[in-house]
């Protein structure tokens, strides 16, 4: 069994969630479910005022969905359930009453872009280029689209999806609205994320909770929409095109 983890610690009202997977910080279902549990738990913890979300290392923030698990999907219900994992993480980030500060170090792919977009504020390093690669494997970034479009709009989203092999620079992502600041390296990004969280932690939790509800206003329809989107992905992941393409990626 491969070693992967997701952990959290709380220091001075700031909770840091860190995740790791040996295959480019990709997410199998079990890790998605643990992230949801952790976000809900920290959201209810009165000791926590701010949450920092980060991954281990500085090469890849997250490669999105686990290709290994995608290859095991052999029926529609399993496919839908898997993609609902990412949908439910975004919904957990949405309902969490605490500000979530993303520390985005390294490249970001697919579902990882959804996570970065669902953060309330995102700091990135110079290596945090991103792409939405789903079309290249025969599916689409359906469940994460609402979180991304909420930040960058449908025009920039369509540009990313229709160019699935093209990396968008951190500067482009900042201009479009996914990143708020870019730093020279991962260490500086992590230090600045903590410094920013410390600044926020002195403010009124009630005021921050109300502000977060404004950040996400107009998204009450997301649970139903994301279920429909998971069904799209659940169907497409069963296609011969997707299975063959995933096998090619895995054999590289």
PDB file of N, CA and C in Angstrom, residues 39 51 53 86-102 111-122 143-152 177-178 180 207-223 225-226:
ATOM      1  N   UNK A  39     -11.951  19.367   7.035  1.00  0.00           N
ATOM      2  CA  UNK A  39     -12.478  20.722   6.849  1.00  0.00           C
ATOM      3  C   UNK A  39     -13.716  20.948   7.713  1.00  0.00           C
ATOM      4  N   UNK A  51      -7.660  28.811   8.271  1.00  0.00           N
ATOM      5  CA  UNK A  51      -7.120  27.531   7.795  1.00  0.00           C
ATOM      6  C   UNK A  51      -6.175  27.791   6.615  1.00  0.00           C
ATOM      7  N   UNK A  53      -4.238  25.809   3.586  1.00  0.00           N
ATOM      8  CA  UNK A  53      -4.247  24.556   2.838  1.00  0.00           C
ATOM      9  C   UNK A  53      -2.999  24.485   1.980  1.00  0.00           C
ATOM     10  N   UNK A  86     -14.400  15.063  -5.425  1.00  0.00           N
ATOM     11  CA  UNK A  86     -13.883  16.419  -5.643  1.00  0.00           C
ATOM     12  C   UNK A  86     -14.979  17.462  -5.455  1.00  0.00           C
ATOM     13  N   UNK A  87     -16.177  17.158  -5.924  1.00  0.00           N
ATOM     14  CA  UNK A  87     -17.295  18.078  -5.743  1.00  0.00           C
ATOM     15  C   UNK A  87     -17.534  18.337  -4.262  1.00  0.00           C
ATOM     16  N   UNK A  88     -17.500  17.290  -3.469  1.00  0.00           N
ATOM     17  CA  UNK A  88     -17.786  17.431  -2.050  1.00  0.00           C
ATOM     18  C   UNK A  88     -16.668  18.138  -1.287  1.00  0.00           C
ATOM     19  N   UNK A  89     -15.437  18.032  -1.770  1.00  0.00           N
ATOM     20  CA  UNK A  89     -14.352  18.825  -1.163  1.00  0.00           C
ATOM     21  C   UNK A  89     -14.618  20.317  -1.378  1.00  0.00           C
ATOM     22  N   UNK A  90     -14.964  20.675  -2.595  1.00  0.00           N
ATOM     23  CA  UNK A  90     -15.249  22.087  -2.887  1.00  0.00           C
ATOM     24  C   UNK A  90     -16.445  22.570  -2.067  1.00  0.00           C
ATOM     25  N   UNK A  91     -17.471  21.734  -1.938  1.00  0.00           N
ATOM     26  CA  UNK A  91     -18.631  22.114  -1.129  1.00  0.00           C
ATOM     27  C   UNK A  91     -18.245  22.247   0.345  1.00  0.00           C
ATOM     28  N   UNK A  92     -17.313  21.413   0.828  1.00  0.00           N
ATOM     29  CA  UNK A  92     -16.842  21.522   2.211  1.00  0.00           C
ATOM     30  C   UNK A  92     -16.058  22.815   2.413  1.00  0.00           C
ATOM     31  N   UNK A  93     -15.268  23.205   1.423  1.00  0.00           N
ATOM     32  CA  UNK A  93     -14.535  24.468   1.497  1.00  0.00           C
ATOM     33  C   UNK A  93     -15.514  25.643   1.493  1.00  0.00           C
ATOM     34  N   UNK A  94     -16.587  25.505   0.715  1.00  0.00           N
ATOM     35  CA  UNK A  94     -17.605  26.549   0.640  1.00  0.00           C
ATOM     36  C   UNK A  94     -18.330  26.712   1.973  1.00  0.00           C
ATOM     37  N   UNK A  95     -18.718  25.612   2.605  1.00  0.00           N
ATOM     38  CA  UNK A  95     -19.520  25.723   3.825  1.00  0.00           C
ATOM     39  C   UNK A  95     -18.669  25.959   5.075  1.00  0.00           C
ATOM     40  N   UNK A  96     -17.369  25.721   4.986  1.00  0.00           N
ATOM     41  CA  UNK A  96     -16.488  25.967   6.133  1.00  0.00           C
ATOM     42  C   UNK A  96     -16.562  27.451   6.496  1.00  0.00           C
ATOM     43  N   UNK A  97     -16.900  27.797   7.733  1.00  0.00           N
ATOM     44  CA  UNK A  97     -17.087  29.209   8.086  1.00  0.00           C
ATOM     45  C   UNK A  97     -15.785  29.976   8.288  1.00  0.00           C
ATOM     46  N   UNK A  98     -14.654  29.301   8.175  1.00  0.00           N
ATOM     47  CA  UNK A  98     -13.356  29.948   8.360  1.00  0.00           C
ATOM     48  C   UNK A  98     -12.748  30.293   6.996  1.00  0.00           C
ATOM     49  N   UNK A  99     -11.999  31.390   6.941  1.00  0.00           N
ATOM     50  CA  UNK A  99     -11.262  31.711   5.724  1.00  0.00           C
ATOM     51  C   UNK A  99     -10.237  30.605   5.464  1.00  0.00           C
ATOM     52  N   UNK A 100     -10.140  30.170   4.211  1.00  0.00           N
ATOM     53  CA  UNK A 100      -9.136  29.184   3.800  1.00  0.00           C
ATOM     54  C   UNK A 100      -8.113  29.878   2.921  1.00  0.00           C
ATOM     55  N   UNK A 101      -6.865  29.890   3.376  1.00  0.00           N
ATOM     56  CA  UNK A 101      -5.762  30.513   2.644  1.00  0.00           C
ATOM     57  C   UNK A 101      -4.967  29.414   1.949  1.00  0.00           C
ATOM     58  N   UNK A 102      -4.909  29.449   0.634  1.00  0.00           N
ATOM     59  CA  UNK A 102      -4.168  28.445  -0.110  1.00  0.00           C
ATOM     60  C   UNK A 102      -2.704  28.813  -0.235  1.00  0.00           C
ATOM     61  N   UNK A 111      -8.066  18.721 -10.883  1.00  0.00           N
ATOM     62  CA  UNK A 111      -8.730  18.959  -9.616  1.00  0.00           C
ATOM     63  C   UNK A 111      -7.950  19.874  -8.689  1.00  0.00           C
ATOM     64  N   UNK A 112      -6.641  19.907  -8.837  1.00  0.00           N
ATOM     65  CA  UNK A 112      -5.830  20.827  -8.033  1.00  0.00           C
ATOM     66  C   UNK A 112      -6.181  22.277  -8.304  1.00  0.00           C
ATOM     67  N   UNK A 113      -6.540  22.573  -9.561  1.00  0.00           N
ATOM     68  CA  UNK A 113      -6.964  23.927  -9.911  1.00  0.00           C
ATOM     69  C   UNK A 113      -8.289  24.247  -9.210  1.00  0.00           C
ATOM     70  N   UNK A 114      -9.139  23.231  -9.101  1.00  0.00           N
ATOM     71  CA  UNK A 114     -10.393  23.408  -8.378  1.00  0.00           C
ATOM     72  C   UNK A 114     -10.148  23.740  -6.915  1.00  0.00           C
ATOM     73  N   UNK A 115      -9.203  23.031  -6.285  1.00  0.00           N
ATOM     74  CA  UNK A 115      -8.878  23.305  -4.887  1.00  0.00           C
ATOM     75  C   UNK A 115      -8.337  24.721  -4.715  1.00  0.00           C
ATOM     76  N   UNK A 116      -7.406  25.126  -5.584  1.00  0.00           N
ATOM     77  CA  UNK A 116      -6.842  26.469  -5.488  1.00  0.00           C
ATOM     78  C   UNK A 116      -7.927  27.532  -5.652  1.00  0.00           C
ATOM     79  N   UNK A 117      -8.861  27.282  -6.569  1.00  0.00           N
ATOM     80  CA  UNK A 117      -9.921  28.249  -6.846  1.00  0.00           C
ATOM     81  C   UNK A 117     -10.924  28.337  -5.699  1.00  0.00           C
ATOM     82  N   UNK A 118     -11.111  27.240  -4.973  1.00  0.00           N
ATOM     83  CA  UNK A 118     -12.070  27.223  -3.870  1.00  0.00           C
ATOM     84  C   UNK A 118     -11.510  27.859  -2.611  1.00  0.00           C
ATOM     85  N   UNK A 119     -10.205  28.129  -2.585  1.00  0.00           N
ATOM     86  CA  UNK A 119      -9.631  28.860  -1.457  1.00  0.00           C
ATOM     87  C   UNK A 119     -10.176  30.292  -1.467  1.00  0.00           C
ATOM     88  N   UNK A 120     -10.286  30.870  -0.291  1.00  0.00           N
ATOM     89  CA  UNK A 120     -10.764  32.246  -0.209  1.00  0.00           C
ATOM     90  C   UNK A 120      -9.679  33.242  -0.586  1.00  0.00           C
ATOM     91  N   UNK A 121      -8.437  32.812  -0.480  1.00  0.00           N
ATOM     92  CA  UNK A 121      -7.284  33.652  -0.828  1.00  0.00           C
ATOM     93  C   UNK A 121      -6.174  32.687  -1.162  1.00  0.00           C
ATOM     94  N   UNK A 122      -5.415  32.953  -2.211  1.00  0.00           N
ATOM     95  CA  UNK A 122      -4.388  31.998  -2.631  1.00  0.00           C
ATOM     96  C   UNK A 122      -3.057  32.686  -2.891  1.00  0.00           C
ATOM     97  N   UNK A 143     -16.962  18.991 -12.474  1.00  0.00           N
ATOM     98  CA  UNK A 143     -17.373  19.295 -11.102  1.00  0.00           C
ATOM     99  C   UNK A 143     -16.618  20.477 -10.519  1.00  0.00           C
ATOM    100  N   UNK A 144     -15.415  20.742 -11.014  1.00  0.00           N
ATOM    101  CA  UNK A 144     -14.630  21.854 -10.469  1.00  0.00           C
ATOM    102  C   UNK A 144     -14.908  23.170 -11.200  1.00  0.00           C
ATOM    103  N   UNK A 145     -15.600  23.089 -12.333  1.00  0.00           N
ATOM    104  CA  UNK A 145     -15.855  24.306 -13.129  1.00  0.00           C
ATOM    105  C   UNK A 145     -16.496  25.439 -12.337  1.00  0.00           C
ATOM    106  N   UNK A 146     -17.541  25.180 -11.514  1.00  0.00           N
ATOM    107  CA  UNK A 146     -18.168  26.304 -10.820  1.00  0.00           C
ATOM    108  C   UNK A 146     -17.202  27.074  -9.917  1.00  0.00           C
ATOM    109  N   UNK A 147     -16.296  26.340  -9.235  1.00  0.00           N
ATOM    110  CA  UNK A 147     -15.328  27.003  -8.361  1.00  0.00           C
ATOM    111  C   UNK A 147     -14.340  27.836  -9.173  1.00  0.00           C
ATOM    112  N   UNK A 148     -13.937  27.316 -10.328  1.00  0.00           N
ATOM    113  CA  UNK A 148     -12.963  28.028 -11.161  1.00  0.00           C
ATOM    114  C   UNK A 148     -13.607  29.238 -11.834  1.00  0.00           C
ATOM    115  N   UNK A 149     -14.760  29.027 -12.446  1.00  0.00           N
ATOM    116  CA  UNK A 149     -15.443  30.112 -13.157  1.00  0.00           C
ATOM    117  C   UNK A 149     -15.826  31.238 -12.206  1.00  0.00           C
ATOM    118  N   UNK A 150     -16.142  30.886 -10.963  1.00  0.00           N
ATOM    119  CA  UNK A 150     -16.452  31.887  -9.946  1.00  0.00           C
ATOM    120  C   UNK A 150     -15.302  32.879  -9.793  1.00  0.00           C
ATOM    121  N   UNK A 151     -14.068  32.419 -10.000  1.00  0.00           N
ATOM    122  CA  UNK A 151     -12.897  33.285  -9.857  1.00  0.00           C
ATOM    123  C   UNK A 151     -12.476  33.936 -11.177  1.00  0.00           C
ATOM    124  N   UNK A 152     -12.492  33.181 -12.281  1.00  0.00           N
ATOM    125  CA  UNK A 152     -11.865  33.689 -13.504  1.00  0.00           C
ATOM    126  C   UNK A 152     -12.839  33.951 -14.648  1.00  0.00           C
ATOM    127  N   UNK A 177      -7.419  35.904 -11.549  1.00  0.00           N
ATOM    128  CA  UNK A 177      -8.091  35.922 -10.257  1.00  0.00           C
ATOM    129  C   UNK A 177      -7.988  34.681  -9.395  1.00  0.00           C
ATOM    130  N   UNK A 178      -7.244  33.657  -9.823  1.00  0.00           N
ATOM    131  CA  UNK A 178      -7.094  32.474  -8.965  1.00  0.00           C
ATOM    132  C   UNK A 178      -6.064  32.741  -7.873  1.00  0.00           C
ATOM    133  N   UNK A 180      -3.704  35.444  -5.606  1.00  0.00           N
ATOM    134  CA  UNK A 180      -3.703  36.833  -5.133  1.00  0.00           C
ATOM    135  C   UNK A 180      -2.312  37.426  -5.097  1.00  0.00           C
ATOM    136  N   UNK A 207     -17.373  38.410  11.814  1.00  0.00           N
ATOM    137  CA  UNK A 207     -17.280  39.255  10.625  1.00  0.00           C
ATOM    138  C   UNK A 207     -16.702  38.477   9.454  1.00  0.00           C
ATOM    139  N   UNK A 208     -15.684  37.656   9.727  1.00  0.00           N
ATOM    140  CA  UNK A 208     -15.076  36.866   8.653  1.00  0.00           C
ATOM    141  C   UNK A 208     -16.067  35.832   8.121  1.00  0.00           C
ATOM    142  N   UNK A 209     -16.849  35.238   9.013  1.00  0.00           N
ATOM    143  CA  UNK A 209     -17.857  34.266   8.588  1.00  0.00           C
ATOM    144  C   UNK A 209     -18.881  34.929   7.661  1.00  0.00           C
ATOM    145  N   UNK A 210     -19.322  36.120   8.033  1.00  0.00           N
ATOM    146  CA  UNK A 210     -20.303  36.827   7.202  1.00  0.00           C
ATOM    147  C   UNK A 210     -19.702  37.238   5.864  1.00  0.00           C
ATOM    148  N   UNK A 211     -18.439  37.652   5.876  1.00  0.00           N
ATOM    149  CA  UNK A 211     -17.773  38.003   4.617  1.00  0.00           C
ATOM    150  C   UNK A 211     -17.661  36.790   3.710  1.00  0.00           C
ATOM    151  N   UNK A 212     -17.334  35.629   4.301  1.00  0.00           N
ATOM    152  CA  UNK A 212     -17.204  34.419   3.481  1.00  0.00           C
ATOM    153  C   UNK A 212     -18.528  34.073   2.824  1.00  0.00           C
ATOM    154  N   UNK A 213     -19.631  34.274   3.521  1.00  0.00           N
ATOM    155  CA  UNK A 213     -20.935  33.992   2.923  1.00  0.00           C
ATOM    156  C   UNK A 213     -21.184  34.897   1.722  1.00  0.00           C
ATOM    157  N   UNK A 214     -20.634  36.108   1.752  1.00  0.00           N
ATOM    158  CA  UNK A 214     -20.757  37.018   0.607  1.00  0.00           C
ATOM    159  C   UNK A 214     -19.862  36.552  -0.539  1.00  0.00           C
ATOM    160  N   UNK A 215     -18.653  36.084  -0.205  1.00  0.00           N
ATOM    161  CA  UNK A 215     -17.749  35.573  -1.249  1.00  0.00           C
ATOM    162  C   UNK A 215     -18.426  34.472  -2.067  1.00  0.00           C
ATOM    163  N   UNK A 216     -19.249  33.664  -1.402  1.00  0.00           N
ATOM    164  CA  UNK A 216     -19.864  32.509  -2.050  1.00  0.00           C
ATOM    165  C   UNK A 216     -21.345  32.724  -2.365  1.00  0.00           C
ATOM    166  N   UNK A 217     -21.798  33.965  -2.312  1.00  0.00           N
ATOM    167  CA  UNK A 217     -23.221  34.195  -2.574  1.00  0.00           C
ATOM    168  C   UNK A 217     -23.570  33.803  -4.013  1.00  0.00           C
ATOM    169  N   UNK A 218     -24.788  33.345  -4.182  1.00  0.00           N
ATOM    170  CA  UNK A 218     -25.222  32.907  -5.504  1.00  0.00           C
ATOM    171  C   UNK A 218     -24.801  31.496  -5.860  1.00  0.00           C
ATOM    172  N   UNK A 219     -24.296  30.745  -4.879  1.00  0.00           N
ATOM    173  CA  UNK A 219     -23.824  29.382  -5.172  1.00  0.00           C
ATOM    174  C   UNK A 219     -24.697  28.322  -4.501  1.00  0.00           C
ATOM    175  N   UNK A 220     -25.894  28.709  -4.102  1.00  0.00           N
ATOM    176  CA  UNK A 220     -26.776  27.765  -3.404  1.00  0.00           C
ATOM    177  C   UNK A 220     -27.153  26.563  -4.274  1.00  0.00           C
ATOM    178  N   UNK A 221     -27.027  26.716  -5.578  1.00  0.00           N
ATOM    179  CA  UNK A 221     -27.392  25.652  -6.511  1.00  0.00           C
ATOM    180  C   UNK A 221     -26.281  24.625  -6.711  1.00  0.00           C
ATOM    181  N   UNK A 222     -25.118  24.852  -6.125  1.00  0.00           N
ATOM    182  CA  UNK A 222     -23.960  24.004  -6.433  1.00  0.00           C
ATOM    183  C   UNK A 222     -24.141  22.527  -6.097  1.00  0.00           C
ATOM    184  N   UNK A 223     -24.721  22.154  -4.958  1.00  0.00           N
ATOM    185  CA  UNK A 223     -24.829  20.707  -4.681  1.00  0.00           C
ATOM    186  C   UNK A 223     -25.547  19.939  -5.785  1.00  0.00           C
ATOM    187  N   UNK A 225     -26.047  20.961  -8.961  1.00  0.00           N
ATOM    188  CA  UNK A 225     -25.288  21.095 -10.205  1.00  0.00           C
ATOM    189  C   UNK A 225     -24.093  20.158 -10.224  1.00  0.00           C
ATOM    190  N   UNK A 226     -23.385  20.087  -9.111  1.00  0.00           N
ATOM    191  CA  UNK A 226     -22.193  19.244  -9.077  1.00  0.00           C
ATOM    192  C   UNK A 226     -22.534  17.764  -9.178  1.00  0.00           C
TER     193      UNK A 226
END
